[in-house]
Coordinates of C-alpha atoms and ligand atoms in Angstrom, one line a residue:
X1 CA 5.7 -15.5 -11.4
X2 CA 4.0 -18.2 -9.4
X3 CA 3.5 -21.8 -10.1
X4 CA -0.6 -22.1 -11.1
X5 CA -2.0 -23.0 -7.7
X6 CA -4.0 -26.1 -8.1
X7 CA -7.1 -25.2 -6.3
X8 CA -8.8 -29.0 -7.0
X9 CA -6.2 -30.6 -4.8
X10 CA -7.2 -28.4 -1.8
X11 CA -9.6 -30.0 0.5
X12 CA -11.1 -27.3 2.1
X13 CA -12.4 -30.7 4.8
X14 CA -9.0 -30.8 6.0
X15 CA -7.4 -27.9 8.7
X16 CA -5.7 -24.9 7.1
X17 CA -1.8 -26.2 6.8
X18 CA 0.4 -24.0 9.2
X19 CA 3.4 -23.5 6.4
X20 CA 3.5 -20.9 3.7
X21 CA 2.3 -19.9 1.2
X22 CA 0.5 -23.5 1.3
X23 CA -1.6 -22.2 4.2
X24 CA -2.5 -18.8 2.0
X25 CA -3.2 -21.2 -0.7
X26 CA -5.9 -22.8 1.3
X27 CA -7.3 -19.7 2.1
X28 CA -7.4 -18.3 -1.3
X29 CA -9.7 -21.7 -2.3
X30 CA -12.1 -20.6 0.9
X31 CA -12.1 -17.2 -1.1
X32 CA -13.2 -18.6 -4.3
X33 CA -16.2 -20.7 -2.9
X34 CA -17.2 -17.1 -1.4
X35 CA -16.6 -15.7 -4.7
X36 CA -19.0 -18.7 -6.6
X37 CA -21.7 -17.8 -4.1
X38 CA -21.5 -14.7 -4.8
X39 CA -22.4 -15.2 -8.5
X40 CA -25.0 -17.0 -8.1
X41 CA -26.8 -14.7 -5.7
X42 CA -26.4 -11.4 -8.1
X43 CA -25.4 -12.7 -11.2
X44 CA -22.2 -11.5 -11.9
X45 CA -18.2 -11.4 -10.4
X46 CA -17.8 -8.8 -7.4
X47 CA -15.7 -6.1 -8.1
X48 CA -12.6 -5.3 -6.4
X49 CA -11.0 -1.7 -6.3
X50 CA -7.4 -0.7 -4.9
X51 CA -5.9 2.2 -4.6
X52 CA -2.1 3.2 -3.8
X53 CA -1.4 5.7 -2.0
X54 CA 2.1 5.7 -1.1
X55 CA 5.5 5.0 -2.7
X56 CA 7.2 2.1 -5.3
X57 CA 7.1 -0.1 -2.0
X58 CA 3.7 0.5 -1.6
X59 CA 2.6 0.3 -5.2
X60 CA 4.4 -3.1 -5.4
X61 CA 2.4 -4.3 -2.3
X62 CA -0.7 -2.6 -4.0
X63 CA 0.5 -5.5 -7.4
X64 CA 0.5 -8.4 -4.8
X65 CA -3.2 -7.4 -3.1
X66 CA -4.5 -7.4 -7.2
X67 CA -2.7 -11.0 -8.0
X68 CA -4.9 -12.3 -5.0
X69 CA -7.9 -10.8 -5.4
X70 CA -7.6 -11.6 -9.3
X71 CA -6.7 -15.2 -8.0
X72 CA -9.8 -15.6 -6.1
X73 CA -12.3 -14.3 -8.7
X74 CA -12.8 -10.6 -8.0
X75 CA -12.9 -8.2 -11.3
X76 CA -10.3 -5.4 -11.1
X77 CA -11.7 -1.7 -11.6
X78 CA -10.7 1.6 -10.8
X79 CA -13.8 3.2 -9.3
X80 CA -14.6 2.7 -5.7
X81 CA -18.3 2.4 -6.0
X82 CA -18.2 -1.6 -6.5
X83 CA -18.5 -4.5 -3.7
X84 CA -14.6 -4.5 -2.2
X85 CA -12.2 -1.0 -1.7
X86 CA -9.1 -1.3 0.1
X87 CA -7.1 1.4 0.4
X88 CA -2.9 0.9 0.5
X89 CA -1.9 3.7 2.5
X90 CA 0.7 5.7 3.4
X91 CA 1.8 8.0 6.3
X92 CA 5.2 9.6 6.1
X93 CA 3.8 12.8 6.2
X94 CA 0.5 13.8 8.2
X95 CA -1.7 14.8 5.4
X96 CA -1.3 11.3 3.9
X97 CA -3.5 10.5 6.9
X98 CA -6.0 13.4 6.4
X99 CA -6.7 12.4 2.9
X100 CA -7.9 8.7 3.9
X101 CA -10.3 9.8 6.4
X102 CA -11.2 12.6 4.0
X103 CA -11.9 9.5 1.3
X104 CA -13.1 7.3 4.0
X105 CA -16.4 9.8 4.5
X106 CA -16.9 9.4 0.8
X107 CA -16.7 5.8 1.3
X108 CA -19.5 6.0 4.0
X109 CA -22.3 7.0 1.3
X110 CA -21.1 4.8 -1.0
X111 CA -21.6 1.8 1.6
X112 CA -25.3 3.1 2.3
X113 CA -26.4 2.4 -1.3
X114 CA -24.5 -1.0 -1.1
X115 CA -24.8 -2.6 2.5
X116 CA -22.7 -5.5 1.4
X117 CA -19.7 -3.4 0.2
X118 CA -16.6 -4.4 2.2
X119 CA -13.4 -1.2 3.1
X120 CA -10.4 -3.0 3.8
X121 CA -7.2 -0.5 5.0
X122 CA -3.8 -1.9 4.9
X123 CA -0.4 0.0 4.7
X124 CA 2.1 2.4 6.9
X125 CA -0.7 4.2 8.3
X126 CA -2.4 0.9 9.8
X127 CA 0.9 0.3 11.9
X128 CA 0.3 2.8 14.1
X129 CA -1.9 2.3 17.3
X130 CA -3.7 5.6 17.4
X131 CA -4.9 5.2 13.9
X132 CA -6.7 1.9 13.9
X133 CA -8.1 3.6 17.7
X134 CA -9.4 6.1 15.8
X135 CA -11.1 4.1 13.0
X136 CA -12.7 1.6 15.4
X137 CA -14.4 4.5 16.9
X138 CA -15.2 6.6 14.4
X139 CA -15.2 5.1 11.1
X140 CA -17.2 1.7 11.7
X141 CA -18.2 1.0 8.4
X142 CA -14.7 -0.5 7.8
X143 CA -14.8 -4.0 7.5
X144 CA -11.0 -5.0 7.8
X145 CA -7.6 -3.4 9.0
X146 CA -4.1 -5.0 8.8
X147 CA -0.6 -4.1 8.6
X148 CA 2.6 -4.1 6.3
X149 CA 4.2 -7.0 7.9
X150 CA 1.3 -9.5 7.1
X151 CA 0.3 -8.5 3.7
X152 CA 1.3 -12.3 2.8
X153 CA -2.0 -13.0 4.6
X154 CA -4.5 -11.2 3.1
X155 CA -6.1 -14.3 1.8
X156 CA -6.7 -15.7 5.4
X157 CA -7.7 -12.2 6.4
X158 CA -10.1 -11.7 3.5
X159 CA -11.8 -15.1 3.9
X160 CA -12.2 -14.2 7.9
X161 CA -13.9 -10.8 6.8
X162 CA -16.4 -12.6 4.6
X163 CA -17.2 -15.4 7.5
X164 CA -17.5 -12.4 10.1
X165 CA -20.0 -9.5 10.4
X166 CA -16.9 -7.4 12.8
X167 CA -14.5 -5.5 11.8
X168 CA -11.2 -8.1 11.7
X169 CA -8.2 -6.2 13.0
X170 CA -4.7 -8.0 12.2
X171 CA -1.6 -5.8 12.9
X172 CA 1.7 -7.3 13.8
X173 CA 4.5 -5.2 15.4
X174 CA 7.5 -6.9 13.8
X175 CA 8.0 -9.8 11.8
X176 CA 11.1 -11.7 10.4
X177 CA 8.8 -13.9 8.0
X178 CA 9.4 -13.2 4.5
X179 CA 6.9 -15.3 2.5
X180 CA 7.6 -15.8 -1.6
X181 CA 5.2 -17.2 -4.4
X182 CA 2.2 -15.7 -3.9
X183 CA 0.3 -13.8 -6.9
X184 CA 0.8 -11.0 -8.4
X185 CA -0.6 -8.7 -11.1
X186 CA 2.0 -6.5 -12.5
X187 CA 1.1 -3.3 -13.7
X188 CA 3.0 -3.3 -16.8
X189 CA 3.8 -6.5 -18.9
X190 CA 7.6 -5.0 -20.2
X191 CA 9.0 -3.8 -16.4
X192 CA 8.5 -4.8 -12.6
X193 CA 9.4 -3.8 -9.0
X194 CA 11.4 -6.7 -7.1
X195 CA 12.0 -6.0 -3.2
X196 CA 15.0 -6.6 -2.2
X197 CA 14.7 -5.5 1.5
X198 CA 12.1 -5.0 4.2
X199 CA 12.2 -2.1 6.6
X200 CA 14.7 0.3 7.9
X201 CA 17.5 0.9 10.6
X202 CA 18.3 4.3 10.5
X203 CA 15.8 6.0 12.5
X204 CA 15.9 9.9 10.7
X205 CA 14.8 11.5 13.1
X206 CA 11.9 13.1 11.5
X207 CA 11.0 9.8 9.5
X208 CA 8.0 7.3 11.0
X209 CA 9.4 4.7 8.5
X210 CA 11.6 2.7 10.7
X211 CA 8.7 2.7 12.8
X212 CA 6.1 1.4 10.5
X213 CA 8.2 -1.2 8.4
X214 CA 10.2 -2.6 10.9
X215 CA 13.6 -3.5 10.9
X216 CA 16.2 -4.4 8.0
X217 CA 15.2 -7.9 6.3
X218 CA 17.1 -8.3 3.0
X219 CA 15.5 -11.4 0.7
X220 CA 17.9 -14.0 -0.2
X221 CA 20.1 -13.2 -3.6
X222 CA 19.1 -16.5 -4.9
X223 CA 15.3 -15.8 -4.6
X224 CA 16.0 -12.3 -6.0
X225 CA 18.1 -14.1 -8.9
X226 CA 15.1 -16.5 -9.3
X227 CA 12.1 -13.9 -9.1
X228 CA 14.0 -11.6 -11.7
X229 CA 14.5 -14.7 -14.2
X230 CA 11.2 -15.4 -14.3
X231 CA 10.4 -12.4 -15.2
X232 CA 12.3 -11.8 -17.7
X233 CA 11.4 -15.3 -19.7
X234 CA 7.9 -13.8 -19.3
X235 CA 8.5 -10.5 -20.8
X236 CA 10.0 -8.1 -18.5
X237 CA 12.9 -6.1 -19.8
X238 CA 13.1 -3.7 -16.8
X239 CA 13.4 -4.1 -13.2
X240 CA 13.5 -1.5 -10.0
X241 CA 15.2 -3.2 -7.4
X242 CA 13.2 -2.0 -4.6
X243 CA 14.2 -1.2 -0.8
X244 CA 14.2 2.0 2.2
X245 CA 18.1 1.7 2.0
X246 CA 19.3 -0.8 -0.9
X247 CA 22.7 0.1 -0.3
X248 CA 23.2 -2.0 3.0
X249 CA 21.4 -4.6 1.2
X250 CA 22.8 -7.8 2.4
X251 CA 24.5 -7.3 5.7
X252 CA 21.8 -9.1 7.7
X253 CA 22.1 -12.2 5.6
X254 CA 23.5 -15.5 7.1
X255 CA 26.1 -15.6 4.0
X256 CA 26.5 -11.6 3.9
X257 CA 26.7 -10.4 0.4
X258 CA 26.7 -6.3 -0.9
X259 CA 24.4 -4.4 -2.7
X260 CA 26.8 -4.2 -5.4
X261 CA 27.3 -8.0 -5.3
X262 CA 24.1 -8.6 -6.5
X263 CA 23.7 -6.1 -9.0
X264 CA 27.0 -7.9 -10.6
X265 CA 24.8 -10.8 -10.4
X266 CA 21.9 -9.6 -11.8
X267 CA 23.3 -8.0 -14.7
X268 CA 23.8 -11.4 -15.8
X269 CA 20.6 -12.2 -16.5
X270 CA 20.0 -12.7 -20.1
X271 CA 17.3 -10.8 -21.6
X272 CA 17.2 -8.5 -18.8
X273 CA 18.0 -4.9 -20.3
X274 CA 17.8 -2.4 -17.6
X275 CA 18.4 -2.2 -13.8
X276 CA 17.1 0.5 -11.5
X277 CA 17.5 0.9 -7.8
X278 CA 15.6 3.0 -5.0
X279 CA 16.5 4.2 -2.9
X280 CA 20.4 5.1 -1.6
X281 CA 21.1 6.4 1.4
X282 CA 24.4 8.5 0.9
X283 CA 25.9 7.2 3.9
X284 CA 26.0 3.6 2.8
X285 CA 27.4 4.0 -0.9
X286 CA 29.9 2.6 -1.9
X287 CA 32.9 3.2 -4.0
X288 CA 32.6 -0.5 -5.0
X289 CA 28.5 0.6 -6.5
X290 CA 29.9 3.1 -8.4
X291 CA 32.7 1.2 -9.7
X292 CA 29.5 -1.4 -10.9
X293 CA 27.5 1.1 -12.4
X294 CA 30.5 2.7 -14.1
X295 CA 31.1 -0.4 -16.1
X296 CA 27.5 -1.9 -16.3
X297 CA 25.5 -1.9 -19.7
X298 CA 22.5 -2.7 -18.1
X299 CA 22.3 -0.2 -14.5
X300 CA 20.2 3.0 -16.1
X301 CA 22.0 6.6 -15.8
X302 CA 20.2 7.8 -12.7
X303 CA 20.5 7.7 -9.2
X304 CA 18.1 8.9 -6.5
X305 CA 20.3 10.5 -3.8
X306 CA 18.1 12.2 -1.2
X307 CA 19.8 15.0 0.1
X308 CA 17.2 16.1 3.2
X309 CA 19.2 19.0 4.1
X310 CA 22.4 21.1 3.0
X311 CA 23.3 21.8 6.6
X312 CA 25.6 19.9 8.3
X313 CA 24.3 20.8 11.6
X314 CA 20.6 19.9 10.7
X315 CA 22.0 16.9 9.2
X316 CA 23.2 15.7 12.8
X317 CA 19.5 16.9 14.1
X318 CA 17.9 14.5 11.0
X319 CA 20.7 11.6 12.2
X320 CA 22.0 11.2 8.4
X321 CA 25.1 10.7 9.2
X322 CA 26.4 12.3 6.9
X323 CA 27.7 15.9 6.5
X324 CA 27.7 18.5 3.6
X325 CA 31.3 17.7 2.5
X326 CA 30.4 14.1 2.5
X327 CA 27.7 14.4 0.2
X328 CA 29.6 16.8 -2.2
X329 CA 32.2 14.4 -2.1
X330 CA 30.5 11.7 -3.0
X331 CA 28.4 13.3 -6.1
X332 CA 31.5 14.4 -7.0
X333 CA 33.3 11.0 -7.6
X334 CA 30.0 9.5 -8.5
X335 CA 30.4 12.0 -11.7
X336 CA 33.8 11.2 -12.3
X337 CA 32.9 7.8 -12.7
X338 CA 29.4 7.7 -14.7
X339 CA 29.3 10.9 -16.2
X340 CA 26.5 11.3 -17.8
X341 CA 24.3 9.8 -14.4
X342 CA 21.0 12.1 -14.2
X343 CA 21.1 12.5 -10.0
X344 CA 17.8 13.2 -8.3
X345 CA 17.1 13.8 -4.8
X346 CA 14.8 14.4 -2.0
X347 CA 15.0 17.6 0.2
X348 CA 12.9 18.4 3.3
X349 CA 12.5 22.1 4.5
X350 CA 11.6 23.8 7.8
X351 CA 12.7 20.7 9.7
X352 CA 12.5 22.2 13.6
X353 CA 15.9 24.5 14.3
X354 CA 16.3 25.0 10.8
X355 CA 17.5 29.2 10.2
X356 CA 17.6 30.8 7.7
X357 CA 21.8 30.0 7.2
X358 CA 21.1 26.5 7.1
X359 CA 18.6 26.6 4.7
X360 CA 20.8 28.7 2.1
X361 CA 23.4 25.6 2.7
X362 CA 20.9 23.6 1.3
X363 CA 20.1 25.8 -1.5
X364 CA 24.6 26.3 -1.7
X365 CA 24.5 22.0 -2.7
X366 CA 21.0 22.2 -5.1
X367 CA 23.7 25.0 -7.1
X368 CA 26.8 23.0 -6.6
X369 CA 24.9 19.5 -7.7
X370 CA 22.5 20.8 -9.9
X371 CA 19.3 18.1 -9.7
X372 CA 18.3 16.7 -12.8
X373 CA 15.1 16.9 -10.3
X374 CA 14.2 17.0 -6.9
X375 CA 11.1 16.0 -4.5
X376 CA 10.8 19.2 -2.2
X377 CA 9.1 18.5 0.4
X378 CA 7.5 20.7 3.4
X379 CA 8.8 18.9 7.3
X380 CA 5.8 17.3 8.6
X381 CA 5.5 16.7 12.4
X382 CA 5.0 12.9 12.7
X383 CA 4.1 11.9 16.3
X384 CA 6.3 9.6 17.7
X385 CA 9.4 10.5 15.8
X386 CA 12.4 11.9 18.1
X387 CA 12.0 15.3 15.7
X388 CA 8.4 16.0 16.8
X389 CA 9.4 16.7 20.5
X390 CA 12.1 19.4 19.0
X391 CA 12.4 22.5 20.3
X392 CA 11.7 25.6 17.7
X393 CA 9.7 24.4 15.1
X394 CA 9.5 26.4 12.3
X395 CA 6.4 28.5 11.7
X396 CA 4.1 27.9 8.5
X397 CA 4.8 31.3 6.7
X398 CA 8.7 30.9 6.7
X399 CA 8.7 27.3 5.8
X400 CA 6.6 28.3 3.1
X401 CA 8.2 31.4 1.8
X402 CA 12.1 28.6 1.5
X403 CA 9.8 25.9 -0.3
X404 CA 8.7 28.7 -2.9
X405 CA 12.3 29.9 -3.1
X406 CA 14.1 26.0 -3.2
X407 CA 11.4 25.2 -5.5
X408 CA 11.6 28.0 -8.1
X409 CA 16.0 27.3 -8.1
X410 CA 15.2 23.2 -8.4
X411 CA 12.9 23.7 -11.6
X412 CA 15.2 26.2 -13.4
X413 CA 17.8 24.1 -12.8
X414 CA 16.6 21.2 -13.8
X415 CA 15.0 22.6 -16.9
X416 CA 18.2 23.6 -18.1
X417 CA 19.8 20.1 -17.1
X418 CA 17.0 18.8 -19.8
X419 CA 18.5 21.0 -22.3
X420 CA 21.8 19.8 -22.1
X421 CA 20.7 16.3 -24.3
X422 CA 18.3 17.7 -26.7
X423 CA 18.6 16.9 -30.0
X424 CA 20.4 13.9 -29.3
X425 CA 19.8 10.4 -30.2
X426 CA 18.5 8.2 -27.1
X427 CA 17.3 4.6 -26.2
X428 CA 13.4 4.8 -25.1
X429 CA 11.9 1.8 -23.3
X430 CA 8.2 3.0 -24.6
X431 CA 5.7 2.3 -21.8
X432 CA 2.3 2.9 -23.2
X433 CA 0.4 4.8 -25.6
X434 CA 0.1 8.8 -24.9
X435 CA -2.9 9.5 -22.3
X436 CA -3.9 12.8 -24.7
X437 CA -3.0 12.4 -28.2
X438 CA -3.3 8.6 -29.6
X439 CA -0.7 9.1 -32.1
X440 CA 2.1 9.2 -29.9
X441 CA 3.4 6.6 -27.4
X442 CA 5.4 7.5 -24.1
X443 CA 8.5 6.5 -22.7
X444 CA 11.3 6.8 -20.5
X445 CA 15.1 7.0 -21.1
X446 CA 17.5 5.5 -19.2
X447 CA 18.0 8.6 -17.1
X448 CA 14.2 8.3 -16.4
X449 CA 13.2 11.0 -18.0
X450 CA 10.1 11.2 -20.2
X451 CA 9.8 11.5 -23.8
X452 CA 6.8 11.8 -26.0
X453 CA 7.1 10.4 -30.2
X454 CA 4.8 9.2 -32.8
X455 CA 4.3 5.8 -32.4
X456 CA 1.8 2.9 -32.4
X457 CA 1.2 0.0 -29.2
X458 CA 3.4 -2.5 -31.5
X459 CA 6.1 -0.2 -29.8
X460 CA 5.4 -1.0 -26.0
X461 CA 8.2 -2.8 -23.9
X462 CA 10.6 -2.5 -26.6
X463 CA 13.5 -0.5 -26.9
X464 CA 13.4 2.8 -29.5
X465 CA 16.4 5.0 -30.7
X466 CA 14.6 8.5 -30.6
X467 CA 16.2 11.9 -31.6
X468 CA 15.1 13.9 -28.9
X469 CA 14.2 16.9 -31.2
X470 CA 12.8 19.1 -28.6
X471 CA 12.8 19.6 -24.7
X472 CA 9.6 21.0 -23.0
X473 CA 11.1 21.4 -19.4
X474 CA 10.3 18.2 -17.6
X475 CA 9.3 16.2 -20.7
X476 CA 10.7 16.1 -24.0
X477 CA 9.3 15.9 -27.7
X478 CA 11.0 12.8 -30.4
X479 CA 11.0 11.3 -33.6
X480 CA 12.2 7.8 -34.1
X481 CA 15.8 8.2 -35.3
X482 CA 16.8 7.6 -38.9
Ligands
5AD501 N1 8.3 15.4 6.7 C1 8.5 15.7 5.5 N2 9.1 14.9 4.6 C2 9.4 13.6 5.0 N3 10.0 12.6 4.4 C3 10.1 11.6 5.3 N4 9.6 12.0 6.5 C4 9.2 13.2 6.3 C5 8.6 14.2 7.2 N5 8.3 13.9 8.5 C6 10.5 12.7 3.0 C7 12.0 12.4 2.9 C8 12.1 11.1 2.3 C9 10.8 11.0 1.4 C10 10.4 9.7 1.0 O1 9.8 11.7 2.3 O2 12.5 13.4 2.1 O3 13.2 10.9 1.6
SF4_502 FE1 13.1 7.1 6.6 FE2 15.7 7.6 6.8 FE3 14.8 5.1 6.6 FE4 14.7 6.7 4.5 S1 16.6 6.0 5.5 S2 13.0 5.3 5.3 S3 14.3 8.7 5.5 S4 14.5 6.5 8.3

């Protein structure tokens, strides 16, 4: 995805240059000479582990912290007892938080048997002032802490951390800097993230987001265009565009161009078989998307249409702007045009002020829509948000006894959506080889379901016509059609 980096032509003599990704480049040389001393101390490559802990933003951050440490020598593995952890974290809701000092503890012992382990933290959670207060008191065995907007410079960072025996802090507030070709290491060889956007301007009122990521940056089409070519002419048949809000993709651009725009122009990409998007904000969708998706070969049948709440009233408290009607509205034309899109969602319960009316408004649109799935998820208090300082939060055992009830009405629902396309014939985009039972292979269909059929790895990345012969809820058992 990137040119090689030619790490003989950097003199590490000369000053680090000030322009990117040259000036990473540099660093990521200094990283390597750490690296070969390393070797010859102990003998071997120091291993590297990270671990994602948030959404497809975070995971494709999670890609870019692996191409660099891969670049510079470290050894990829998945346990956390080895010489570098870095946690990717996340911190929309507050036991997100809990869990990393939770696995931070476990860290702790780990570090005692290995003095010269390093814990790096990076992610949503790092943004926010209190947090990284907290870890320099309390959690001093962390060797590094930065923030979403410099991620591009974790190859200065990291070669500061190995020159420095304190813990080297590096969280901006904002940035407008986007910085392309740096490594990567994608996760799969056949489909790839591509960020579109940066950040978010629509301040939910419950959501720390906005606050964490900063504000709207949309990447230039032509580096989109470029970034998705590449991939493609090295393998990838599937991309997730990737952004908070890709509908207002576009607007902040010196030569404004829509979301919809680009998709036109991506679906041009030889090669290329399958576009996805996350996520849409209702407010900002078009009727010139759907016209796009209606007649695309290439945009897959599902859309991820957070829904937050049913009640118009709430919805004013969570700022949406949007109302129930709206939202009907627009599923509603969305399935005249595409009609066999599989529509997902996102739904939060017991935000503060929510009664018991409001909440059967929400469950009034999961009947009227009918999810092919929905995230539920229970309202989290996140300090700083204009929703935490709301009057009449909701208290534990009635927010829990909706979740059990929205939950129960989202899984039935959507169990009998599944039925609706067994035994039919579908395109599979196989993705790897079953996790329990070797003689199957795994993958999705366009509406991102999953679907299970015997199969061998000479099947990965490509594109399979399975009869769907029989649905198991969530999941659904094939054979390769005849
Ligand atoms: N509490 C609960 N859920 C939240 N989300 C965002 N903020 C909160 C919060 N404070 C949910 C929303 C969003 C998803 C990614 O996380 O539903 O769509
Ligand atoms: Fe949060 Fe709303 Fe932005 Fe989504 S659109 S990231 S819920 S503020």
């Amino acid at each position: 995805m990137y040119q090689e980096i030619n790490f003989e032509k950097i003199d590490l003599h000369k000053k680090p240059p000030t322009e990117e990704p040259a000036r990473q480049y540099y660093f990521m040389a200094k990283c390597r000479q750490w690296v070969d001393a390393f070797e010859q101390k102990k003998g071997r490559l120091p291993g590297a582990c990270v671990v994602n802990m948030g959404c497809q933003m975070n995971a494709k951050d999670s890609e870019k912290l692996k191409g660099i440490l891969e670049t510079v020598g470290f050894v990829l593995q998945d346990s956390e007892d080895t010489d570098f952890v870095i946690y990717n974290t996340c911190t929309v809701r507050e036991n997100a938080n809990n869990k990393v000092y939770g696995r931070l503890g476990t860290l702790q012992s780990i570090k005692k048997k290995n003095p010269d382990m390093m814990i790096a933290l990076c992610g949503c959670m790092m943004q926010e002032p209190e947090v990284v207060a907290k870890i320099k008191q309390s959690y001093r065995h962390v060797d590094l802490i930065f923030g979403t907007h410099n991620l591009f410079k974790f190859a200065e960072l990291l070669a500061q951390c190995f020159a420095s025996k304190q813990m080297v802090i590096d969280v901006w507030e904002e940035t407008d800097q986007i910085v392309e070709e740096l490594p990567i290491d994608r996760k799969y060889a056949f489909k790839s993230g591509v960020n579109i956007m940066f950040g978010c301007n629509n301040f939910c009122s419950y959501c720390i987001v906005p606050y964490v990521r900063g504000r709207e940056r949309s990447r230039k089409p032509q580096d989109i265009l470029r970034e998705i070519e590449a991939l493609v002419a090295d393998g990838v048949v599937e991309i997730m565009l990737l952004g908070q809000n890709v509908n207002s993709y576009g607007k902040n651009l010196d030569v404004p161009v829509t979301f919809a725009r680009l998709l036109e122009e991506v679906e041009k990409i030889d090669g290329l078989e399958r576009i996805r998007f996350m996520t849409s904000h209702p407010k900002d969708l078009s009727d010139e998307l759907i016209a796009v998706m209606a007649k695309s070969k290439k945009i897959c049948r599902h859309l991820h249409l957070p829904l937050q709440s049913g009640s118009s009233r709430i919805l004013k408290k969570m700022n949406r702007h949007y109302d129930k009607e709206q939202y009907l509205s627009l599923v509603e034309r969305i399935r005249a045009a595409v009609p066999d899109i599989a529509i997902t969602t996102d739904i939060i319960v017991g935000f503060p002020g929510e009664t018991e009316e409001d909440f059967l408004e929400t469950m009034d649109v999961v009947e009227k829509v009918r999810y092919d799935s929905a995230f539920t998820f229970i309202y989290s208090k996140r300090t700083g948000t204009p929703a935490a300082d709301m009057e009449d939060q909701i208290p534990e055992d009635v927010i829990k006894d909706r979740f059990d009830r929205l939950l129960e009405r989202v899984q039935k629902i959507g169990t009998e959506k599944s039925k609706e396309i067994e035994r039919t014939v579908q395109e599979v985009l196989v993705e790897e080889i079953n996790a329990q039972d070797a003689s199957l292979v795994s993958g999705r269909l366009s509406n991102n379901s999953v679907v299970h059929f015997p199969g061998d790895a000479s099947m990965i990345g490509k594109l399979v016509r399975v009869s769907l012969t029989e649905c198991k809820g969530f999941y659904y058992l094939g054979e390769v059609a005849g």
